[in-house]
Amino acid sequence: MPPFVETILFIFALIVIGYGAAALGLLKAQTGEGLSTFVVSVALPMLLFRTLLAADFGSGLPWGLWIAYFSGIAVTWTLGHITIRQVFGRDARAGVVAGVTSAFANLVLLGLPLIAGIYGPDGLLLLSLIISIHLVILMAVSMLLFEWAQHKDGVSKGSIGIVAFVRSFGLQLIRNPLIVGILCGLIGRLIGLELPSLGSRLVNSLADIAAPLALFAMGMSLRNFGLAGHLMPAAALTFLKLMVMPTVVLVMALILNLPPLTAQVAVVSASMPAGVNSWLIANKFNTGQRLASTAMTMSTPLAVLSTLFWVFVAAHVFGG
C-alpha cells in the first residue's frame, strides 16, 4: 500500500472511530463538544504556534500559494451562490451560505493532520500559511455578504456602519484561539523567540496530540449534525467543493508555475470537504443551517475517495 494511501485511510479511520463512539453511546455528546473545544482552543493553536515559530520565511511571503488557493475559493464561492439562487430558487442569504459551504474547506480539523501526514513539516508549514489568512478573509467576506444579503432580502433596513463592522470583526478575531496561535507564532518568529526546555515540552505535548484528537472530535461532531434534508442542493455544493475547487487551484498552480510541493499542498488542501465553519456561520445568521449541515456531512465521507484522487493527480502533474 502506498504511504499516502495508508495515511489517508488512517486519518479517516480516526474520524470513523469518533463517529462510532458517539453513535454507540460510548461517549456522551457533551464529551465530543468538550473535545472539540479543547482541540480548537488549545491543541491546534499550539500546533500552529509551534509550526510558525520554527518557520523559514527566507523566500518572502507566499503570494503564488495564496493567489492559487484563493482563486479556487473565489470561483467556487461564486458558483455555489449562483447554483443555489438560480437553480434551486433560494434567497440571497441562502446563496451566501451556499458560497461559504462550497468554498470553506476543513483545513484545521482535517487538513492539518492530513497534510502533515502526507507532506511532512514542510507541507504543514505551507498549509499554516494558508490558514494564517484563510479564516480572517473568509470571516470578513461572509460578514459583508450577509449584510448585503439581508438588505437584498428585505430582512434588514438599517446598516451596521463601518465602525461597528470593524469592531465586531476585530472582536471575533482576537477571541479566536487559532488566530491567537498564528499571531503568537509569527511574532515569536520575527523577534527570534527561543522557548526554554520546559516551555518546549509543554508546547510539544499539546501540539503532538492535536491531530488525533481533532480527527476523533470531528467524527463525534458529524454524528451530531447528520443529513438534515436539502439533499440535491447539498450534493451540488459537495461536487463544487470536492471537484471544482481543487481543479481551479490546480490550473492556477500551473499558470503560476508554483514549486512542486507548494502546488501539491495547495491542490490537496483545496480538496478538503466542507468545514464546520460553514454551519457556524449559517447558525450565526440564522439561515441555511440544514443546507450547511447536510453538505458537510455528505462531503466528509466522500472525501476519502476524492482526496486519494487529488493526491494522485497532484503528484502526477507536479512530480513527487
GROMACS .gro file of C-alpha atoms in nm:
model
  320
    1MET     CA    1   0.000   0.000   0.000
    2PRO     CA    2   0.148   0.343  -0.095
    3PRO     CA    3   0.230   0.556   0.212
    4PHE     CA    4  -0.010   0.835   0.118
    5VAL     CA    5  -0.297   0.586   0.081
    6GLU     CA    6  -0.229   0.443   0.425
    7THR     CA    7  -0.210   0.794   0.570
    8ILE     CA    8  -0.546   0.895   0.422
    9LEU     CA    9  -0.713   0.571   0.537
   10PHE     CA   10  -0.563   0.612   0.885
   11ILE     CA   11  -0.693   0.968   0.911
   12PHE     CA   12  -1.044   0.881   0.803
   13ALA     CA   13  -1.040   0.572   1.025
   14LEU     CA   14  -0.993   0.800   1.327
   15ILE     CA   15  -1.295   1.001   1.214
   16VAL     CA   16  -1.498   0.680   1.182
   17ILE     CA   17  -1.391   0.570   1.530
   18GLY     CA   18  -1.504   0.905   1.671
   19TYR     CA   19  -1.835   0.877   1.490
   20GLY     CA   20  -1.880   0.520   1.614
   21ALA     CA   21  -1.805   0.619   1.973
   22ALA     CA   22  -2.082   0.879   1.955
   23ALA     CA   23  -2.328   0.658   1.764
   24LEU     CA   24  -2.289   0.367   2.007
   25GLY     CA   25  -2.317   0.590   2.310
   26LEU     CA   26  -1.969   0.502   2.437
   27LEU     CA   27  -1.912   0.872   2.495
   28LYS     CA   28  -2.172   1.135   2.570
   29ALA     CA   29  -2.241   1.421   2.332
   30GLN     CA   30  -2.103   1.662   2.591
   31THR     CA   31  -1.771   1.476   2.573
   32GLY     CA   32  -1.748   1.538   2.200
   33GLU     CA   33  -1.826   1.906   2.248
   34GLY     CA   34  -1.561   1.927   2.518
   35LEU     CA   35  -1.303   1.754   2.298
   36SER     CA   36  -1.379   1.987   2.008
   37THR     CA   37  -1.346   2.290   2.232
   38PHE     CA   38  -1.014   2.167   2.370
   39VAL     CA   39  -0.877   2.089   2.025
   40VAL     CA   40  -0.975   2.423   1.871
   41SER     CA   41  -0.896   2.634   2.177
   42VAL     CA   42  -0.572   2.472   2.297
   43ALA     CA   43  -0.417   2.188   2.097
   44LEU     CA   44  -0.444   2.320   1.741
   45PRO     CA   45  -0.337   2.676   1.836
   46MET     CA   46  -0.029   2.519   1.994
   47LEU     CA   47   0.040   2.323   1.675
   48LEU     CA   48   0.011   2.638   1.463
   49PHE     CA   49   0.224   2.832   1.710
   50ARG     CA   50   0.500   2.570   1.704
   51THR     CA   51   0.492   2.542   1.324
   52LEU     CA   52   0.513   2.917   1.259
   53LEU     CA   53   0.767   2.974   1.535
   54ALA     CA   54   1.007   2.743   1.351
   55ALA     CA   55   0.912   2.870   1.003
   56ASP     CA   56   1.168   2.981   0.747
   57PHE     CA   57   1.044   3.287   0.558
   58GLY     CA   58   1.362   3.335   0.361
   59SER     CA   59   1.175   3.335   0.030
   60GLY     CA   60   0.928   3.602   0.146
   61LEU     CA   61   0.551   3.590   0.154
   62PRO     CA   62   0.390   3.304  -0.045
   63TRP     CA   63   0.193   3.518  -0.288
   64GLY     CA   64   0.172   3.243  -0.551
   65LEU     CA   65   0.032   2.995  -0.299
   66TRP     CA   66  -0.225   3.248  -0.177
   67ILE     CA   67  -0.330   3.355  -0.527
   68ALA     CA   68  -0.376   2.994  -0.644
   69TYR     CA   69  -0.575   2.887  -0.338
   70PHE     CA   70  -0.796   3.194  -0.310
   71SER     CA   71  -0.870   3.187  -0.681
   72GLY     CA   72  -1.027   2.848  -0.614
   73ILE     CA   73  -1.227   2.999  -0.328
   74ALA     CA   74  -1.350   3.291  -0.541
   75VAL     CA   75  -1.463   3.073  -0.832
   76THR     CA   76  -1.627   2.806  -0.617
   77TRP     CA   77  -1.797   3.054  -0.384
   78THR     CA   78  -1.945   3.235  -0.685
   79LEU     CA   79  -2.064   2.911  -0.846
   80GLY     CA   80  -2.217   2.791  -0.517
   81HIS     CA   81  -2.404   3.119  -0.473
   82ILE     CA   82  -2.535   3.118  -0.831
   83THR     CA   83  -2.633   2.750  -0.816
   84ILE     CA   84  -2.846   2.785  -0.505
   85ARG     CA   85  -3.013   3.104  -0.624
   86GLN     CA   86  -3.067   3.031  -0.993
   87VAL     CA   87  -3.109   2.651  -0.996
   88PHE     CA   88  -3.281   2.596  -0.661
   89GLY     CA   89  -3.454   2.935  -0.630
   90ARG     CA   90  -3.333   3.028  -0.281
   91ASP     CA   91  -3.291   3.382  -0.149
   92ALA     CA   92  -2.971   3.585  -0.125
   93ARG     CA   93  -2.895   3.479   0.232
   94ALA     CA   94  -2.913   3.111   0.136
   95GLY     CA   95  -2.685   3.198  -0.154
   96VAL     CA   96  -2.424   3.332   0.087
   97VAL     CA   97  -2.447   3.015   0.297
   98ALA     CA   98  -2.404   2.809  -0.019
   99GLY     CA   99  -2.097   3.010  -0.119
  100VAL     CA  100  -1.940   2.964   0.223
  101THR     CA  101  -2.020   2.592   0.225
  102SER     CA  102  -1.877   2.523  -0.119
  103ALA     CA  103  -1.553   2.717  -0.055
  104PHE     CA  104  -1.476   2.699   0.320
  105ALA     CA  105  -1.262   2.386   0.342
  106ASN     CA  106  -1.198   2.191   0.661
  107LEU     CA  107  -0.834   2.300   0.675
  108VAL     CA  108  -0.798   2.281   1.052
  109LEU     CA  109  -0.955   1.965   1.194
  110LEU     CA  110  -0.890   1.757   0.882
  111GLY     CA  111  -0.641   1.949   0.670
  112LEU     CA  112  -0.367   1.993   0.930
  113PRO     CA  113  -0.328   1.624   1.022
  114LEU     CA  114  -0.373   1.507   0.663
  115ILE     CA  115  -0.120   1.746   0.508
  116ALA     CA  116   0.128   1.680   0.790
  117GLY     CA  117   0.088   1.305   0.743
  118ILE     CA  118   0.139   1.313   0.366
  119TYR     CA  119   0.384   1.600   0.313
  120GLY     CA  120   0.556   1.631   0.650
  121PRO     CA  121   0.668   1.952   0.830
  122ASP     CA  122   0.730   2.147   0.508
  123GLY     CA  123   0.377   2.073   0.387
  124LEU     CA  124   0.237   2.162   0.729
  125LEU     CA  125   0.411   2.500   0.714
  126LEU     CA  126   0.261   2.574   0.372
  127LEU     CA  127  -0.087   2.488   0.495
  128SER     CA  128  -0.030   2.702   0.805
  129LEU     CA  129   0.048   2.996   0.577
  130ILE     CA  130  -0.288   2.943   0.402
  131ILE     CA  131  -0.470   2.917   0.735
  132SER     CA  132  -0.300   3.235   0.860
  133ILE     CA  133  -0.514   3.448   0.625
  134HIS     CA  134  -0.788   3.198   0.530
  135LEU     CA  135  -1.006   3.238   0.837
  136VAL     CA  136  -0.960   3.616   0.851
  137ILE     CA  137  -1.053   3.676   0.487
  138LEU     CA  138  -1.348   3.435   0.475
  139MET     CA  139  -1.492   3.569   0.801
  140ALA     CA  140  -1.474   3.925   0.669
  141VAL     CA  141  -1.625   3.835   0.331
  142SER     CA  142  -1.902   3.633   0.497
  143MET     CA  143  -1.999   3.922   0.725
  144LEU     CA  144  -2.002   4.172   0.438
  145LEU     CA  145  -2.205   3.947   0.209
  146PHE     CA  146  -2.460   3.867   0.480
  147GLU     CA  147  -2.505   4.238   0.540
  148TRP     CA  148  -2.570   4.281   0.167
  149ALA     CA  149  -2.799   3.976   0.153
  150GLN     CA  150  -3.015   4.091   0.444
  151HIS     CA  151  -3.077   4.423   0.268
  152LYS     CA  152  -3.148   4.247  -0.062
  153ASP     CA  153  -3.396   4.008   0.101
  154GLY     CA  154  -3.560   4.291   0.292
  155VAL     CA  155  -3.472   4.143   0.630
  156SER     CA  156  -3.272   4.443   0.748
  157LYS     CA  157  -3.339   4.805   0.663
  158GLY     CA  158  -3.056   4.956   0.862
  159SER     CA  159  -2.682   4.937   0.833
  160ILE     CA  160  -2.431   4.825   1.091
  161GLY     CA  161  -2.190   5.100   0.985
  162ILE     CA  162  -1.821   5.072   0.915
  163VAL     CA  163  -1.714   5.138   1.275
  164ALA     CA  164  -1.950   4.876   1.417
  165PHE     CA  165  -1.844   4.630   1.147
  166VAL     CA  166  -1.472   4.675   1.217
  167ARG     CA  167  -1.533   4.650   1.592
  168SER     CA  168  -1.738   4.330   1.558
  169PHE     CA  169  -1.488   4.177   1.320
  170GLY     CA  170  -1.190   4.271   1.537
  171LEU     CA  171  -1.351   4.123   1.848
  172GLN     CA  172  -1.418   3.796   1.667
  173LEU     CA  173  -1.054   3.778   1.559
  174ILE     CA  174  -0.893   3.845   1.895
  175ARG     CA  175  -1.129   3.595   2.058
  176ASN     CA  176  -1.040   3.320   1.811
  177PRO     CA  177  -0.773   3.090   1.962
  178LEU     CA  178  -0.648   2.983   1.617
  179ILE     CA  179  -0.578   3.344   1.522
  180VAL     CA  180  -0.405   3.398   1.857
  181GLY     CA  181  -0.185   3.092   1.799
  182ILE     CA  182  -0.094   3.210   1.449
  183LEU     CA  183  -0.012   3.564   1.561
  184CYS     CA  184   0.194   3.446   1.857
  185GLY     CA  185   0.391   3.212   1.631
  186LEU     CA  186   0.457   3.483   1.373
  187ILE     CA  187   0.556   3.740   1.635
  188GLY     CA  188   0.779   3.488   1.810
  189ARG     CA  189   0.949   3.408   1.481
  190LEU     CA  190   1.003   3.775   1.399
  191ILE     CA  191   1.164   3.853   1.735
  192GLY     CA  192   1.368   3.531   1.739
  193LEU     CA  193   1.192   3.378   2.039
  194GLU     CA  194   1.351   3.061   2.175
  195LEU     CA  195   1.145   2.863   2.418
  196PRO     CA  196   1.314   2.723   2.731
  197SER     CA  197   1.323   2.347   2.774
  198LEU     CA  198   1.012   2.340   2.992
  199GLY     CA  199   0.822   2.565   2.750
  200SER     CA  200   0.914   2.344   2.455
  201ARG     CA  201   0.799   2.032   2.637
  202LEU     CA  202   0.465   2.192   2.722
  203VAL     CA  203   0.405   2.318   2.368
  204ASN     CA  204   0.514   1.989   2.211
  205SER     CA  205   0.298   1.779   2.443
  206LEU     CA  206  -0.014   1.972   2.344
  207ALA     CA  207   0.076   2.013   1.975
  208ASP     CA  208   0.152   1.641   1.932
  209ILE     CA  209  -0.196   1.532   2.041
  210ALA     CA  210  -0.374   1.791   1.826
  211ALA     CA  211  -0.406   1.578   1.510
  212PRO     CA  212  -0.555   1.254   1.650
  213LEU     CA  213  -0.785   1.436   1.890
  214ALA     CA  214  -0.903   1.671   1.614
  215LEU     CA  215  -0.998   1.379   1.391
  216PHE     CA  216  -1.171   1.190   1.672
  217ALA     CA  217  -1.363   1.502   1.778
  218MET     CA  218  -1.461   1.568   1.417
  219GLY     CA  219  -1.608   1.218   1.392
  220MET     CA  220  -1.815   1.276   1.704
  221SER     CA  221  -1.938   1.612   1.576
  222LEU     CA  222  -2.053   1.459   1.246
  223ARG     CA  223  -2.283   1.233   1.446
  224ASN     CA  224  -2.449   1.545   1.589
  225PHE     CA  225  -2.501   1.713   1.251
  226GLY     CA  226  -2.608   1.437   1.012
  227LEU     CA  227  -2.816   1.470   0.696
  228ALA     CA  228  -3.079   1.736   0.755
  229GLY     CA  229  -3.256   1.750   0.419
  230HIS     CA  230  -3.178   1.961   0.110
  231LEU     CA  231  -3.003   1.661  -0.044
  232MET     CA  232  -2.989   1.784  -0.403
  233PRO     CA  233  -2.859   2.134  -0.323
  234ALA     CA  234  -2.609   1.982  -0.079
  235ALA     CA  235  -2.493   1.733  -0.344
  236ALA     CA  236  -2.432   2.020  -0.586
  237LEU     CA  237  -2.227   2.208  -0.327
  238THR     CA  238  -2.035   1.890  -0.241
  239PHE     CA  239  -1.939   1.847  -0.607
  240LEU     CA  240  -1.818   2.207  -0.621
  241LYS     CA  241  -1.616   2.164  -0.303
  242LEU     CA  242  -1.455   1.828  -0.374
  243MET     CA  243  -1.400   1.851  -0.751
  244VAL     CA  244  -1.433   2.205  -0.890
  245MET     CA  245  -1.232   2.395  -0.629
  246PRO     CA  246  -0.920   2.173  -0.648
  247THR     CA  247  -0.944   2.182  -1.028
  248VAL     CA  248  -0.931   2.563  -1.027
  249VAL     CA  249  -0.639   2.562  -0.783
  250LEU     CA  250  -0.452   2.307  -0.995
  251VAL     CA  251  -0.493   2.521  -1.308
  252MET     CA  252  -0.377   2.832  -1.121
  253ALA     CA  253  -0.076   2.644  -0.980
  254LEU     CA  254   0.023   2.552  -1.336
  255ILE     CA  255  -0.025   2.907  -1.461
  256LEU     CA  256   0.179   3.050  -1.172
  257ASN     CA  257   0.442   2.775  -1.204
  258LEU     CA  258   0.440   2.701  -0.833
  259PRO     CA  259   0.712   2.477  -0.685
  260PRO     CA  260   0.604   2.109  -0.677
  261LEU     CA  261   0.543   2.080  -0.303
  262THR     CA  262   0.363   2.415  -0.286
  263ALA     CA  263   0.138   2.317  -0.576
  264GLN     CA  264   0.055   1.976  -0.429
  265VAL     CA  265  -0.029   2.119  -0.087
  266ALA     CA  266  -0.250   2.386  -0.246
  267VAL     CA  267  -0.445   2.135  -0.456
  268VAL     CA  268  -0.491   1.875  -0.181
  269SER     CA  269  -0.587   2.144   0.072
  270ALA     CA  270  -0.850   2.271  -0.172
  271SER     CA  271  -0.993   1.919  -0.194
  272MET     CA  272  -1.081   1.906   0.177
  273PRO     CA  273  -1.455   1.868   0.250
  274ALA     CA  274  -1.676   2.147   0.380
  275GLY     CA  275  -1.582   2.250   0.731
  276VAL     CA  276  -1.792   2.313   1.040
  277ASN     CA  277  -1.735   2.688   0.999
  278SER     CA  278  -1.993   2.692   0.721
  279TRP     CA  279  -2.256   2.564   0.967
  280LEU     CA  280  -2.137   2.804   1.239
  281ILE     CA  281  -2.172   3.099   1.001
  282ALA     CA  282  -2.516   2.981   0.889
  283ASN     CA  283  -2.620   2.940   1.252
  284LYS     CA  284  -2.488   3.285   1.342
  285PHE     CA  285  -2.708   3.445   1.078
  286ASN     CA  286  -2.996   3.201   1.140
  287THR     CA  287  -3.039   3.076   0.784
  288GLY     CA  288  -2.928   2.775   0.581
  289GLN     CA  289  -2.827   2.559   0.878
  290ARG     CA  290  -2.974   2.238   0.732
  291LEU     CA  291  -2.810   2.300   0.395
  292ALA     CA  292  -2.468   2.355   0.554
  293SER     CA  293  -2.509   2.055   0.786
  294THR     CA  294  -2.607   1.818   0.505
  295ALA     CA  295  -2.328   1.937   0.275
  296MET     CA  296  -2.067   1.898   0.549
  297THR     CA  297  -2.191   1.550   0.643
  298MET     CA  298  -2.216   1.442   0.280
  299SER     CA  299  -1.877   1.576   0.168
  300THR     CA  300  -1.671   1.431   0.455
  301PRO     CA  301  -1.706   1.055   0.379
  302LEU     CA  302  -1.688   1.121   0.004
  303ALA     CA  303  -1.358   1.299   0.067
  304VAL     CA  304  -1.197   0.961   0.136
  305LEU     CA  305  -1.210   0.888  -0.238
  306SER     CA  306  -1.173   1.243  -0.367
  307THR     CA  307  -0.866   1.310  -0.152
  308LEU     CA  308  -0.700   0.993  -0.279
  309PHE     CA  309  -0.779   1.108  -0.632
  310TRP     CA  310  -0.636   1.458  -0.586
  311VAL     CA  311  -0.322   1.341  -0.406
  312PHE     CA  312  -0.254   1.109  -0.701
  313VAL     CA  313  -0.333   1.378  -0.960
  314ALA     CA  314  -0.121   1.641  -0.787
  315ALA     CA  315   0.173   1.401  -0.758
  316HIS     CA  316   0.141   1.305  -1.124
  317VAL     CA  317   0.110   1.663  -1.252
  318PHE     CA  318   0.369   1.830  -1.030
  319GLY     CA  319   0.601   1.537  -0.961
  320GLY     CA  320   0.687   1.373  -0.631
   0.00000   0.00000   0.00000
